[in-house]
Short mmCIF file of C-alpha atoms and ligand atoms in Angstrom, two decimals:
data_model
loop_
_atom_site.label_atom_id
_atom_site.label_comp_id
_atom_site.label_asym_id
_atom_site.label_seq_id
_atom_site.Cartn_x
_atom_site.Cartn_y
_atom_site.Cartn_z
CA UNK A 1 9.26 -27.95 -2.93
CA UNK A 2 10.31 -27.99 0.40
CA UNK A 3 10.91 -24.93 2.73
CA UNK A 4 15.00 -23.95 2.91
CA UNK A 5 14.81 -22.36 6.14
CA UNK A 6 12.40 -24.32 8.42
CA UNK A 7 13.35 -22.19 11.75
CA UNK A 8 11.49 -19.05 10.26
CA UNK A 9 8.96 -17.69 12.34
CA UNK A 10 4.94 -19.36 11.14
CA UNK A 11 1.93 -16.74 12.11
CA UNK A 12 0.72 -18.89 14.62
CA UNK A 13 -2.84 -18.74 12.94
CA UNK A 14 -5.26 -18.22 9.99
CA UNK A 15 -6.72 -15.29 11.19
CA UNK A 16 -2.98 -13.84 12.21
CA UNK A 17 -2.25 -14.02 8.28
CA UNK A 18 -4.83 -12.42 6.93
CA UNK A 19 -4.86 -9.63 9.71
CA UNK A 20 -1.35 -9.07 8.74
CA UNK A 21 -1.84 -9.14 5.00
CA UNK A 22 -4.89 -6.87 5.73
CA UNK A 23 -2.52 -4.56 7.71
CA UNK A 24 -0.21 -4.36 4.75
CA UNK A 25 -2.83 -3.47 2.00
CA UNK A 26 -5.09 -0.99 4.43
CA UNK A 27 -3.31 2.02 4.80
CA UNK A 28 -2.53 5.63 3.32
CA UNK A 29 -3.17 4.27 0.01
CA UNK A 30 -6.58 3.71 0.84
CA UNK A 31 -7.61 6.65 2.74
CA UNK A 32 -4.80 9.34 1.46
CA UNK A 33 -3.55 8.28 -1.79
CA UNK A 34 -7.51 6.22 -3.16
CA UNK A 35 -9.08 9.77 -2.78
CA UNK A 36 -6.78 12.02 -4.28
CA UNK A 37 -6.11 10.07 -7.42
CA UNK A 38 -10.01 9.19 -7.60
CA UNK A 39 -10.13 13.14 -7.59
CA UNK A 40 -7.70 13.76 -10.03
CA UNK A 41 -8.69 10.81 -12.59
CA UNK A 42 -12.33 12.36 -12.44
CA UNK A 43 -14.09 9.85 -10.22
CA UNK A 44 -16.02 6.89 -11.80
CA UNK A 45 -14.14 6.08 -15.02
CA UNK A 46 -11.02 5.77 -12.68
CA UNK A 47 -13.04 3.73 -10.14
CA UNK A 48 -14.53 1.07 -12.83
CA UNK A 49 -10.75 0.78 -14.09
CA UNK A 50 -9.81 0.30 -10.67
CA UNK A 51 -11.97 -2.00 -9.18
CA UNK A 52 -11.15 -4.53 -12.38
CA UNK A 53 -7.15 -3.75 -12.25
CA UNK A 54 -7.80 -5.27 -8.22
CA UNK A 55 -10.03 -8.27 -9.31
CA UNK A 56 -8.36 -9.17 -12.60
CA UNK A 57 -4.63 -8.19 -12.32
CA UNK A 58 -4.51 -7.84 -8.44
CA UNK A 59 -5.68 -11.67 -7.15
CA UNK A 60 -3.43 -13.27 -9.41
CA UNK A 61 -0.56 -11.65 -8.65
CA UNK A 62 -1.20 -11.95 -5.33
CA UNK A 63 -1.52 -15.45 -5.56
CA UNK A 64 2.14 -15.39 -7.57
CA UNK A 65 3.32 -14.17 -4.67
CA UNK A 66 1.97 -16.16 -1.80
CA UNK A 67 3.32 -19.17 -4.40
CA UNK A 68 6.56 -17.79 -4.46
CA UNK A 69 6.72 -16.95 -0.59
CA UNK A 70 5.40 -19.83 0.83
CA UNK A 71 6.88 -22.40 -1.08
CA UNK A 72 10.71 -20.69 -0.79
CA UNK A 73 10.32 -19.58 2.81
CA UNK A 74 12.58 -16.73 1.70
CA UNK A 75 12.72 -13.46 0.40
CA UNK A 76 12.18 -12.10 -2.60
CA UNK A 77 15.51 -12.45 -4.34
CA UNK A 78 15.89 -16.05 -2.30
CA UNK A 79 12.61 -16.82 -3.56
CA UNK A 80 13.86 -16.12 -7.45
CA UNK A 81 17.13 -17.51 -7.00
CA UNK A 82 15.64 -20.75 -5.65
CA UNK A 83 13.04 -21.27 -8.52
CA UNK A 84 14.46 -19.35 -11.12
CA UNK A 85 17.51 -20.99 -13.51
CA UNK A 86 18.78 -17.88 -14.21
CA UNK A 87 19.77 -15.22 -12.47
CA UNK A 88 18.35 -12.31 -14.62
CA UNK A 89 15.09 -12.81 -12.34
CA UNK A 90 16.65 -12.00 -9.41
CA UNK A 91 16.84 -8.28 -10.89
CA UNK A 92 12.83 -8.23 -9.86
CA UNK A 93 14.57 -9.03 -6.01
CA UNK A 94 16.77 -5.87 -6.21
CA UNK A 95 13.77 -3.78 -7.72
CA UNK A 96 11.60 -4.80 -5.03
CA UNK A 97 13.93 -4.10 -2.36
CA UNK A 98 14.67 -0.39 -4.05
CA UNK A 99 10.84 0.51 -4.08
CA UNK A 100 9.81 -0.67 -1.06
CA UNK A 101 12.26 1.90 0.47
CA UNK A 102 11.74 4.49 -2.05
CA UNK A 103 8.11 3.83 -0.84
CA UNK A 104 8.77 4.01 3.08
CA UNK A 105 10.73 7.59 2.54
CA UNK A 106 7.70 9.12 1.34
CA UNK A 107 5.14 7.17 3.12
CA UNK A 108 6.54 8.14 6.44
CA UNK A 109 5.98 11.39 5.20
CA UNK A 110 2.35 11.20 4.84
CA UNK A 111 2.37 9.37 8.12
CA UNK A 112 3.91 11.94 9.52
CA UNK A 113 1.26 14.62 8.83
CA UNK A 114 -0.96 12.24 10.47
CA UNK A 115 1.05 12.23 13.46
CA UNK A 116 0.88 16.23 13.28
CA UNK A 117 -2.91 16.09 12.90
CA UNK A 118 -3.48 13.67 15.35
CA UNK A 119 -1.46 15.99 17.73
CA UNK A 120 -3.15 18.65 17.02
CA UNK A 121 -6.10 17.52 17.35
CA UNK A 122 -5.73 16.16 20.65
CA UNK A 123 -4.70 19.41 22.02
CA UNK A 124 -7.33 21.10 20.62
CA UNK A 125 -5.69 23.22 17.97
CA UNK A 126 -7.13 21.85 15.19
CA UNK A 127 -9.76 24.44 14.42
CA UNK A 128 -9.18 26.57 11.50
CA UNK A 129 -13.19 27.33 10.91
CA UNK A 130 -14.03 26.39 6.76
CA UNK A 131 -12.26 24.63 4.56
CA UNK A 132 -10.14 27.58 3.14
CA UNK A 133 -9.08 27.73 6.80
CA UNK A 134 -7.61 23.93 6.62
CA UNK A 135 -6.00 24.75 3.28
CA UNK A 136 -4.22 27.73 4.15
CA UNK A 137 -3.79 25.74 7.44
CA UNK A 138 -2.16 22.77 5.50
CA UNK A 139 -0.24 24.29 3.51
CA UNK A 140 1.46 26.58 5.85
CA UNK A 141 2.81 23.57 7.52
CA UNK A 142 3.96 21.35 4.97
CA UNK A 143 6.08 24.09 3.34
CA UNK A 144 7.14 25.00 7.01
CA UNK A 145 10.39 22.34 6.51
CA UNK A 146 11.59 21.35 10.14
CA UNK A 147 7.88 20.08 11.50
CA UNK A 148 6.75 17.89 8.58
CA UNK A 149 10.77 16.21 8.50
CA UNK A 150 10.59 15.81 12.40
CA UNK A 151 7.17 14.23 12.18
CA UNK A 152 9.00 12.08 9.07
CA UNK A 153 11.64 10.96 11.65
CA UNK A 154 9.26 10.84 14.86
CA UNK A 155 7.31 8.31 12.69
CA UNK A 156 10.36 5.79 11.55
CA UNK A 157 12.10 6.25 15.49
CA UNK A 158 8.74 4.14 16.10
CA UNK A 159 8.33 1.76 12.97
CA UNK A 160 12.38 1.10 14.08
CA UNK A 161 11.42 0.44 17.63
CA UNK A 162 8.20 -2.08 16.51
CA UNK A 163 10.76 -3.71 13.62
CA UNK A 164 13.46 -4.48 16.57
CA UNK A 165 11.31 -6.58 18.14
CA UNK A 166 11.03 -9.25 15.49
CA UNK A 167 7.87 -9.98 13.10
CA UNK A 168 5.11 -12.32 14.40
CA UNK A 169 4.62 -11.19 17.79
CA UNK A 170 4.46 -7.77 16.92
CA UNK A 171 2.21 -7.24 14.41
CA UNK A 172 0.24 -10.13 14.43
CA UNK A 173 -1.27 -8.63 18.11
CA UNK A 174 -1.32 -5.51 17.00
CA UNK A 175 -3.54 -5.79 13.43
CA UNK A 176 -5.98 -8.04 15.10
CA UNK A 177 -7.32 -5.33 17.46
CA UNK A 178 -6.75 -2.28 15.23
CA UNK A 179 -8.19 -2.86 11.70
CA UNK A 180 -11.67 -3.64 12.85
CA UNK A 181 -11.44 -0.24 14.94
CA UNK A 182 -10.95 2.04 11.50
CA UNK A 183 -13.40 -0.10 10.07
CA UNK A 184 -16.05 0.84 12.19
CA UNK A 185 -14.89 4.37 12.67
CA UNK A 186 -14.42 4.28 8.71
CA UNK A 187 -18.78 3.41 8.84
CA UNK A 188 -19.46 5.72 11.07
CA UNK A 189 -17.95 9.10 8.86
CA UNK A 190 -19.85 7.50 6.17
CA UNK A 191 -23.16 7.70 7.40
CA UNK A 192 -22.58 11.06 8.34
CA UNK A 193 -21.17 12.07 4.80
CA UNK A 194 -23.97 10.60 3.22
CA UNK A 195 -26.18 13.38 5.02
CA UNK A 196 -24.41 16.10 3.53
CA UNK A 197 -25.57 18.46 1.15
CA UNK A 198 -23.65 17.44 -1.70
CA UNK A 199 -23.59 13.84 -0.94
CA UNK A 200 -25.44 13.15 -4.27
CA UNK A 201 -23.07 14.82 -6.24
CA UNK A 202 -20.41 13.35 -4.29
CA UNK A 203 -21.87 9.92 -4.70
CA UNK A 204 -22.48 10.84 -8.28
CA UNK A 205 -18.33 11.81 -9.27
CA UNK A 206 -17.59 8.33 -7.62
CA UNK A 207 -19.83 6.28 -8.91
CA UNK A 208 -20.96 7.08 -12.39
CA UNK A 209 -18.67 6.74 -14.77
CA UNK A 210 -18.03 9.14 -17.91
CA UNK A 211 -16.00 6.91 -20.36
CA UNK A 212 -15.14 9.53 -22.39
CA UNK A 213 -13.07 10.94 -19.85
CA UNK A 214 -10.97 7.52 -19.78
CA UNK A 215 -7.58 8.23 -20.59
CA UNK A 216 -4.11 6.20 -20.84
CA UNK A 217 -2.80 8.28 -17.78
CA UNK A 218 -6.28 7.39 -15.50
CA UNK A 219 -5.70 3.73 -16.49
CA UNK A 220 -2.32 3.87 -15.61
CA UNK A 221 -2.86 5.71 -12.51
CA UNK A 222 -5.60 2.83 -11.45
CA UNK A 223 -3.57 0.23 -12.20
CA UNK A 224 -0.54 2.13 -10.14
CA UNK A 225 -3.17 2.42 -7.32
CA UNK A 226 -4.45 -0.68 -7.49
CA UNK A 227 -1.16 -2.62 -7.04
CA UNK A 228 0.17 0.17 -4.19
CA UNK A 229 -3.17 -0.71 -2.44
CA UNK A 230 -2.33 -4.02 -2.18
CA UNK A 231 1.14 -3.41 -1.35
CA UNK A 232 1.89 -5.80 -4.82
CA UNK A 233 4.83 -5.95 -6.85
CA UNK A 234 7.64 -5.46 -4.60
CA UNK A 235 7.74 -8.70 -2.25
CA UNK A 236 5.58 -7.63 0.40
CA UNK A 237 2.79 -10.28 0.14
CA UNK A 238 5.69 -12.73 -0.83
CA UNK A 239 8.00 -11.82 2.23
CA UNK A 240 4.58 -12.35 4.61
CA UNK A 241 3.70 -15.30 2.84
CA UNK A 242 6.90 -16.75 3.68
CA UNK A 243 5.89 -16.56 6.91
CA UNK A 244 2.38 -18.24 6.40
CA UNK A 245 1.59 -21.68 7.94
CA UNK A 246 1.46 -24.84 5.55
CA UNK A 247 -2.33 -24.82 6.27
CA UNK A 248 -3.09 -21.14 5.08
CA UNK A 249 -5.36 -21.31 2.06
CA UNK A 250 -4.00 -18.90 -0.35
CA UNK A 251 -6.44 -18.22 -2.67
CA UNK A 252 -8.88 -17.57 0.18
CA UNK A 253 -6.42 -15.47 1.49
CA UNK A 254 -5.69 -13.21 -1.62
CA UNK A 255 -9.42 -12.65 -2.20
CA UNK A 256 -10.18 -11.81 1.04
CA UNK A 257 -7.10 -9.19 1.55
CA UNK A 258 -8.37 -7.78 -2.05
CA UNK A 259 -11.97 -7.13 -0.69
CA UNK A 260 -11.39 -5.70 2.24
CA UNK A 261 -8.77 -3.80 0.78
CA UNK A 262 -11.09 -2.48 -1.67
CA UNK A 263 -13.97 -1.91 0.39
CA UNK A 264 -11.88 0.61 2.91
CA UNK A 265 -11.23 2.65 -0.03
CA UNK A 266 -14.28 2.85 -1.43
CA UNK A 267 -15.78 3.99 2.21
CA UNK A 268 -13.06 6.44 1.93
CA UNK A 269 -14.40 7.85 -1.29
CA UNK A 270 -17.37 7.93 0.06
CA UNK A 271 -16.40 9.63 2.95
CA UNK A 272 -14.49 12.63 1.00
CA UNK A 273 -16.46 13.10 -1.67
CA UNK A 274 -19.46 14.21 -0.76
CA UNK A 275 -17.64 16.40 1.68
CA UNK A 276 -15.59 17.75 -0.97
CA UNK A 277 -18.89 19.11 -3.18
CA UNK A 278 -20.50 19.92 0.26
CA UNK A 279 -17.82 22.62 1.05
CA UNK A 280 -17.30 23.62 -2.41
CA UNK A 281 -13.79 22.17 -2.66
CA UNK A 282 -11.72 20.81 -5.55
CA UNK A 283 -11.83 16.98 -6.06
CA UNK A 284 -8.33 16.98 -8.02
CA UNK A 285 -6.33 18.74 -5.41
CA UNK A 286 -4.31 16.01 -5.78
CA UNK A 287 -1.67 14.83 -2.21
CA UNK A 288 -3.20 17.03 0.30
CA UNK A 289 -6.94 16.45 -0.48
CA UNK A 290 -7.56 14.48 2.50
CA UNK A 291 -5.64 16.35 4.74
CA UNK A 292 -8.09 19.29 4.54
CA UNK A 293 -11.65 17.65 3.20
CA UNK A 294 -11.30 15.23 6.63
CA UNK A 295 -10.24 18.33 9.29
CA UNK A 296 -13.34 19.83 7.52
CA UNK A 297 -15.61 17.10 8.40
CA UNK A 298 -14.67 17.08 12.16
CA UNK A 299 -14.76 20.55 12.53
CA UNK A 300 -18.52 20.07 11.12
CA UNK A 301 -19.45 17.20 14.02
CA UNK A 302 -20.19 17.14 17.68
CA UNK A 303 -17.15 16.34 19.53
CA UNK A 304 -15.13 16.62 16.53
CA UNK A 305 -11.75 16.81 18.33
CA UNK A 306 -12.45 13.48 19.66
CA UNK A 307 -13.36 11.68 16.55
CA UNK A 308 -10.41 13.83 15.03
CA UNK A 309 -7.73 12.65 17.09
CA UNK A 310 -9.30 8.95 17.37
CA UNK A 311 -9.20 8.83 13.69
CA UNK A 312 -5.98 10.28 12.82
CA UNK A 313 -4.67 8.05 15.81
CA UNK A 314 -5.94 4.86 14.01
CA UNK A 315 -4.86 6.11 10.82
CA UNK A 316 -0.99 6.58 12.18
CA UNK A 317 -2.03 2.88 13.28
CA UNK A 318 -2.84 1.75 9.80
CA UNK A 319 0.04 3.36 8.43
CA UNK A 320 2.91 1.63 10.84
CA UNK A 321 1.05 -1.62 9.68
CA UNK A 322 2.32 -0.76 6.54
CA UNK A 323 5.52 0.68 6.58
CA UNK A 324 5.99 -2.47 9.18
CA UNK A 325 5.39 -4.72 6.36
CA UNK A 326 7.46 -2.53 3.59
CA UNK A 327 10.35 -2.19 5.55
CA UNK A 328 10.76 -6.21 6.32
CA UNK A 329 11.29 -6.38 2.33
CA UNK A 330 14.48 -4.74 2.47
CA UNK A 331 15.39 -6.73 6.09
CA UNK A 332 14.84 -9.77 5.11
CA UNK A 333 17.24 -8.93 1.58
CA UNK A 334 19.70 -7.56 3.95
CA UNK A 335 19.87 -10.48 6.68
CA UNK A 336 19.07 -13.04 4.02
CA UNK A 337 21.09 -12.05 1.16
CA UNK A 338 23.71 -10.02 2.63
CA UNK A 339 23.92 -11.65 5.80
CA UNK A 340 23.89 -9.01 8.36
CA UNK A 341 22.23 -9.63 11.69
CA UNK A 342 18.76 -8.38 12.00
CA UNK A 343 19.86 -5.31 14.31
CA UNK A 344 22.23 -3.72 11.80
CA UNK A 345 19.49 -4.52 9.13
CA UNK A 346 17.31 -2.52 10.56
CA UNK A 347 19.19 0.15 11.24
CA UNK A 348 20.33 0.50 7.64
CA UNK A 349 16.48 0.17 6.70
CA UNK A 350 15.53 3.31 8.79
CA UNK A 351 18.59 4.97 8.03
CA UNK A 352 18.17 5.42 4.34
CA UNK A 353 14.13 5.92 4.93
CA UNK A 354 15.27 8.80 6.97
CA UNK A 355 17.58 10.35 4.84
CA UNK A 356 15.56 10.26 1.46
CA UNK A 357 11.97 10.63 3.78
CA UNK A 358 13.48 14.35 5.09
CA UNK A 359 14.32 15.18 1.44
CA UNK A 360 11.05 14.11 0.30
CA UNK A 361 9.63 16.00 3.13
CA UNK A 362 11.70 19.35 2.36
CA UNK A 363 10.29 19.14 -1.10
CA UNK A 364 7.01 20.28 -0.31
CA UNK A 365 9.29 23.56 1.38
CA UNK A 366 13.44 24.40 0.72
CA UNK A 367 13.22 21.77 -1.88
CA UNK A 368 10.35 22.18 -4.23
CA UNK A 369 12.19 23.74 -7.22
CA UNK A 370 14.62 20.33 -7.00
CA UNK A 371 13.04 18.06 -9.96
CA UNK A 372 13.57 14.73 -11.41
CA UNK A 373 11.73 14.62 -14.77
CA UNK A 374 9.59 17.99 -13.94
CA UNK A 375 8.79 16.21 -10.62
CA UNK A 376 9.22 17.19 -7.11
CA UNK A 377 11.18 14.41 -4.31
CA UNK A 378 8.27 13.58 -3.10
CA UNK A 379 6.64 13.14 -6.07
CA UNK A 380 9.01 11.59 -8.46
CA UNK A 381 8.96 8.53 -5.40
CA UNK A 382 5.35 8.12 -5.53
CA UNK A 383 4.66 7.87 -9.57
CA UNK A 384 8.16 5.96 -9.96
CA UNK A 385 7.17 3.30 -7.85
CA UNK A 386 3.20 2.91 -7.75
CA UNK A 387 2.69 3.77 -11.69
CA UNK A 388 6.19 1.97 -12.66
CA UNK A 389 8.00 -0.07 -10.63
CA UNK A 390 5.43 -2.43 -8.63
CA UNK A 391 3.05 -3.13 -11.87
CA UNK A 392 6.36 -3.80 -13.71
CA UNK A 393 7.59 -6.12 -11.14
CA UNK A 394 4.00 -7.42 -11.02
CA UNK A 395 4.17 -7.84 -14.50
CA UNK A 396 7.81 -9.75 -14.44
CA UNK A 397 6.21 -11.95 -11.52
CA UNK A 398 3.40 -13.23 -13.17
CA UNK A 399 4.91 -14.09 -16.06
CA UNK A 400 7.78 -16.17 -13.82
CA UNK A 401 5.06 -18.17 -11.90
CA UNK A 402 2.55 -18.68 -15.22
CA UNK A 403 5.08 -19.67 -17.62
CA UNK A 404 8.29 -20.41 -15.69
CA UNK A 405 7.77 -21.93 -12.43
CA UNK A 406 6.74 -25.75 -12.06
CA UNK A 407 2.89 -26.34 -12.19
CA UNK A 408 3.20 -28.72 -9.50
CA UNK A 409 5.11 -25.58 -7.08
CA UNK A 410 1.28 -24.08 -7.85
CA UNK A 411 -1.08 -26.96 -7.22
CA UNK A 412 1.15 -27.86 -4.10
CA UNK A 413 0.60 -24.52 -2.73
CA UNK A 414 -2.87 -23.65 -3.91
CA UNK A 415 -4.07 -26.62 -2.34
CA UNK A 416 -2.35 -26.55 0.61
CA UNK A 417 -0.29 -30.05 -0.58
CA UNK A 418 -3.40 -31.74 -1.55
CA UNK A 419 -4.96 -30.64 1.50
CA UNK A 420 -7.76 -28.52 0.39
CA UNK A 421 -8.91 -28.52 -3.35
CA UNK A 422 -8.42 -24.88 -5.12
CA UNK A 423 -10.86 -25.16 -8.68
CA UNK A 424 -10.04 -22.04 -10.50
CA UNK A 425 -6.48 -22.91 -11.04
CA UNK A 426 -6.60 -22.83 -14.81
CA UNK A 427 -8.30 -19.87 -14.54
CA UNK A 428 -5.70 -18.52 -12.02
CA UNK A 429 -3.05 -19.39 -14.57
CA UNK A 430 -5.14 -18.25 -17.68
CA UNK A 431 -4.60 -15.17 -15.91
CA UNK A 432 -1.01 -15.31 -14.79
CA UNK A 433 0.21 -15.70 -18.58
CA UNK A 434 -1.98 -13.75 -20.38
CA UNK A 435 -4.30 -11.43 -18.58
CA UNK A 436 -1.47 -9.70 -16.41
CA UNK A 437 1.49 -9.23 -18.45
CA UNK A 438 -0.86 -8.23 -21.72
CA UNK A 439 -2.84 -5.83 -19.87
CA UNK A 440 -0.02 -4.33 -17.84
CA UNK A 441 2.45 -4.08 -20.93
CA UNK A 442 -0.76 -2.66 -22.86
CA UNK A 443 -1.43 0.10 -20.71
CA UNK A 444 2.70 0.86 -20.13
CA UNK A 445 2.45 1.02 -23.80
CA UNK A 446 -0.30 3.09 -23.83
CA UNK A 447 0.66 5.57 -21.38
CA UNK A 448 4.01 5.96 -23.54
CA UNK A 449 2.59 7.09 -26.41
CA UNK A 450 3.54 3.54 -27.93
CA UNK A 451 -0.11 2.48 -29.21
N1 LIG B 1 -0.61 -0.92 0.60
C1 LIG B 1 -0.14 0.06 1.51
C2 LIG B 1 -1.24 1.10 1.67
O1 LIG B 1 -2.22 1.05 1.01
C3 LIG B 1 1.14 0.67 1.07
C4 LIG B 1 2.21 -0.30 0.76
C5 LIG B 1 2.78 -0.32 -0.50
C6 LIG B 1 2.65 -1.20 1.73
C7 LIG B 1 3.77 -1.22 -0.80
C8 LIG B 1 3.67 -2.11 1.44
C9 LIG B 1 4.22 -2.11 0.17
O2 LIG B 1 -1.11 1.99 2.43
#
């Protein structure tokens, strides 16, 4: 196949792809969203599910993407409409596009706490003494309305200012310096929260797993973290793939986005929950877990406004990183599809985010007795699109590039046109038909009372 629209930007090299990728997948779902739904899943059941779901469900559909991006040199929807003789698949196009701004209105949210903490921080007025403090603390200002929705705002005036100035220059300079800097800070918070008092029990709710505890709604909730993680399921990895050079190996690339991916949550588990036991918290707090287990930690080390505003600073980091990569879904389907020019695209990409991120940030305040299906804003976004939407479109893509789309498409990508050789294809497509839509439709069915 070759590429319809030649004069689209290339990351100008190997290491700018993966960065990128890597900037997608590492974000709030790793450090925010990994911990609280480890904590409410009860720890190590939820982490074996999850750690297969990544491996087993996540590469491949990676893969499906990078297959589909690369090779169409489009969007989503241009991507479908290309391959695809029908235009039923296209449908996955408009779902993507819907989620991934359902996603940025309540993503900016959480980024926008961060903002607030790393403000906070930084002028010193982050000190609210134990962890009841932080709670009270925390939840004082999230149902406080105006400064969580101007944070919400504050947050998307900057991913709109980054977005207007195009896609590979950008992030590609951006994601090279600043993911290995949370790494290392992310090493650093876990040595120190493995010398806590309850870092054994901590360790322990993590790591070993009590299978009687595994239920339809933890595997569902893994397998909805595992493909929010990696940003799967919506056209994220497709739309950067699209962007990849001929020469980028992609199932190199998938594994190694996966890992790291994986690894930065798992330090972030390992960084809250020993904390968690060590000031007597509760590990199912569910959204605003992190929010007071971390303040907790930095109140408890030396200089812990510096490493509080540092981290919360590199955290905002890993979050625009993100919404950088969620928002090109929908401005790519709006220049692309609907032609506009990339200005107005934007603009009608931050303008919805804005408008549905302040409702979902009034519905931790004014708005929290407003409910779809028993479910606040807020809410209602986050399980409708990680537990629903992205493994469904996951589901839909993997069966399009295992069953549908022409083998040769896949060895001409996976091997880089002959270039490079790629041996576990039939295992790659072993998975694509079966493994993925069986074990996603399994646990849908499952977690509907179906089986
Ligand atoms: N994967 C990102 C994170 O973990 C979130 C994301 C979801 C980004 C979907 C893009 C698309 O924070």
């Amino acid at each position: 196949m070759t590429s319809k629209n030649t004069h689209r930007a290339v990351f100008a090299t190997r290491i700018g792809a993966i960065a990128t990728t890597v900037g997608s997948a590492v974000g709030l779902g790793n450090i925010w969203r990994f911990p609280y739904e480890a904590g409410t899943h009860g720890g190590g059941a939820f982490m074996v599910c999850y750690i297969a779901f990544i491996f087993l469900l996540g590469v491949p559909v990676i893969c499906a993407e990078f297959i589909l991006g690369r090779s169409s040199r489009s969007n989503i929807t241009g991507a479908f409409r290309l391959h695809a003789s029908h235009r039923v698949w296209q449908l996955t196009g408009y779902m993507g596009v819907l989620s991934s701004l359902m996603i940025l209105s309540f993503y900016s949210v959480v980024a926008g706490w961060t903002v607030e903490y790393m403000v906070q921080s930084a002028i010193g007025s982050l000190d609210y003494g134990d962890a009841a403090g932080y709670h009270t603390h925390f939840d004082s200002f999230v149902t406080g309305n105006w400064r969580p929705a101007l944070w919400t705002i504050v947050f998307l005036a900057i991913n709109f200012a980054i977005l207007m100035r195009g896609v590979a220059k950008g992030i590609e300079r951006f994601s090279n310096i600043l993911m290995p800097m949370l790494f290392i800070l992310l090493l650093i918070f876990c040595a120190n929260s493995l010398t806590m008092a309850g870092a054994r029990e901590g360790l322990s709710f993590l790591f070993s797993p009590d299978f009687s505890a595994l239920t339809p709604s933890t595997m569902l909730g893994a397998l909805g973290q595992a493909f929010f993680s990696l940003s799967l399921g919506l056209g994220t990895m497709l739309t950067y793939s699209s962007y990849f050079a001929d020469n980028t190996r992609l199932g190199r690339s998938a594994l190694i986005t996966a890992s790291l991916d994986t690894v930065v949550a798992i330090l972030a588990g390992v960084i809250i929950f020993p904390a968690v036991f060590t000031f007597g918290m509760s590990p199912s707090a569910g959204p605003t877990l992190v929010f007071e287990v971390l303040p907790s930690i930095f109140h408890s080390l030396a200089g812990g406004t510096v490493w509080s505003t540092l981290f919360f600073f590199l955290l905002f980091l890993a979050s625009l990183t993100s919404t950088i990569s969620m928002s090109e879904i929908a401005i790519t389907f709006f220049m692309e599809e609907l032609k506009m020019k990339r200005r107005s695209a934007v603009v009608l990409n931050t303008g919805i985010a804005a408008l549905f991120g302040t409702l979902c940030a009034l519905s931790f305040g004014c708005l929290s007795d407003f409910t779809l299906f028993g479910l606040t804003l807020f809410n209602f976004f986050d399980t409708a699109t990680s537990n629903v939407m992205l493994p469904l479109g996951g589901m839909i893509i993997s069966v399009f590039v295992g069953w549908k789309l022409d083998r040769s498409v896949l060895s001409e990508q996976m091997t880089c046109r002959g270039a490079t050789r790629f041996r576990p294809m039939r295992l790659l497509v072993f998975l694509l038909r079966w493994v993925c839509p069986v074990a996603i439709g399994l646990i849908f069915a499952q977690s509907i009372g179906i089986l």
